[in-house]
Amino acid sequence: MKFNTKVIHGGQHHDPSTGAVMPPIYQTSTYAQSSPGKHKGYEYSRTANPTRTALESALASIENGTYGLAFASGLAAIDAVIKTLKSGDEVISTNDLYGGTYRIFTKIFAQYNIKFHFVGMDSLANIESKINANTKLIWAETPTNPMMNIIDIKALAAIAKKHQILFGVDNTFASPYLQNPLDLGADLVMHSATKYLSGHSDVVMGALIVNDKALADKLYFIQNASGAVCGPMDSFLALRGIKTLHVRMQRHCENGKAVAEYLRAHPKIEKVYWPGFETHPNHAIAKKQMRDFGGMLSFTTIGNNYKAAISIVENLKLFTLAESLGGVESLCGHPASMTHASIPKEVREKTGVVDSLIRLSVGIEDQADLIADLEQALAKI
Ligand code: P1T
């Protein structure tokens, strides 16, 4: 089955009791048993719920994986991954990543004696230099949030395999429309399903997809034992979102390219970070492992002026100033004070998250309207 068919039919079947084409929202916490332990496959909705099961099958299908798990948020999914580790274990992570991921690593799990090394993953030597007998996980985000760096998934998978280290990829920015990390050798794919998968800024959700049964069983155990599951209504909404992922992503990519090119040619713009440019330092890897370049980009204005950045985000009208990304509507953000505020200034500035950086999630509105909006906001600085 091709991807565009998988998003609609992958892992899905009509409701056996009514023939309903979409799985019903099984708004129930519990299920009748005829005798203790005798039931129709469901006991309690933290453990499993039929609407969530339908979504989890869809997630596995679109990432070319065997097992899918849905969580209450992207961070809840990451939380479950780190809970497979134990005190004394070490993790090598991308140094440029979502601020909330950095926060859960450094403020929650570091307390339990799990050690995190943050490295620039464009250099494989950087990664190998941190590997020791305690290294149990390599964690990569690609494209990275918000600097749009691209990490070579295949090359990292080879290192992870050589040292028998679990390798997880946060695929939120690309979505499975653009890349499938499991096919490139990763052991685990994670999504903030809040973003492109759900696609309409009306759900907070996380996802994990794996192939290995032993790893899946560990994660199912944690999902049930820690309990950060998503409800049936959100499962339904995410499933509905996934059905249009391919058409939305196609337009996100077209609009992202148009906006990136417009900004690059603008005299008041200093730098545009978008992996589709041939001048992007990791363009060759992006071309190799992604099918297109997506709708996310970041930029700075001439002179790296903080006041100018704030003026732009205040004056944009179609681009709403808001946290999050990946919805049909365009959003803009100021990473230093919003999504990445939990990363100390001196740490974030090393990766380029300066006070003048603006991040755009380019939506699927008309391209000309989006560019006109940027034009009027840039005219005011
Ligand atoms: O927000 P939540 O669903 O818990 O997902 C966390 C998360 C994980 N990974 C990446 C790459 C993310 O971008 C996020 C959430 N990011 C934002 C809210 C944001 O505006 O960047």
CSV table of C-alpha atoms and ligand atoms in Angstrom, one decimal, residues 73-75 78 98 101 141 145 170 172-173 190 192 194-195 204-205 323-325 339 359, ligand 1:
chain,number,residue,atom,x,y,z
A,73,SER,CA,1.3,14.5,24.7
A,74,GLY,CA,4.5,14.4,22.9
A,75,LEU,CA,6.4,14.8,26.1
A,78,ILE,CA,9.3,10.9,25.4
A,98,TYR,CA,12.6,21.4,21.5
A,101,THR,CA,12.5,17.9,25.6
A,141,GLU,CA,15.4,15.4,16.3
A,145,ASN,CA,13.5,22.7,16.4
A,170,ASP,CA,11.7,12.7,17.0
A,172,THR,CA,7.6,15.7,14.6
A,173,PHE,CA,8.9,18.4,12.1
A,190,MET,CA,8.4,9.6,18.3
A,192,SER,CA,4.3,15.2,19.0
A,194,THR,CA,-0.2,17.6,18.4
A,195,LYS,CA,1.4,18.9,15.3
A,204,VAL,CA,-2.4,17.5,22.3
A,205,MET,CA,-1.0,14.0,21.8
A,323,GLU,CA,3.3,28.2,20.6
A,324,SER,CA,3.1,25.0,18.5
A,325,LEU,CA,3.2,24.2,14.8
A,339,THR,CA,9.3,27.4,23.0
A,359,ARG,CA,10.2,30.6,13.7
B,1,P1T,O1,3.7,19.6,23.1
B,1,P1T,P1,3.8,18.1,23.1
B,1,P1T,O2,2.8,17.4,22.3
B,1,P1T,O3,4.1,17.5,24.4
B,1,P1T,O4,5.2,17.7,22.2
B,1,P1T,C1,6.5,18.1,22.7
B,1,P1T,C2,7.4,18.2,21.5
B,1,P1T,C3,8.3,17.2,21.2
B,1,P1T,N1,9.1,17.3,20.1
B,1,P1T,C4,9.1,18.4,19.3
B,1,P1T,C5,10.0,18.4,18.1
B,1,P1T,C6,8.2,19.4,19.5
B,1,P1T,O5,8.2,20.5,18.7
B,1,P1T,C7,7.3,19.4,20.6
B,1,P1T,C8,6.4,20.5,21.0
B,1,P1T,N2,6.7,21.7,20.4
B,1,P1T,C9,6.1,22.9,20.5
B,1,P1T,C10,5.0,23.0,21.3
B,1,P1T,C11,6.7,24.0,19.8
B,1,P1T,O6,6.0,25.0,19.6
B,1,P1T,O7,7.8,23.8,19.3
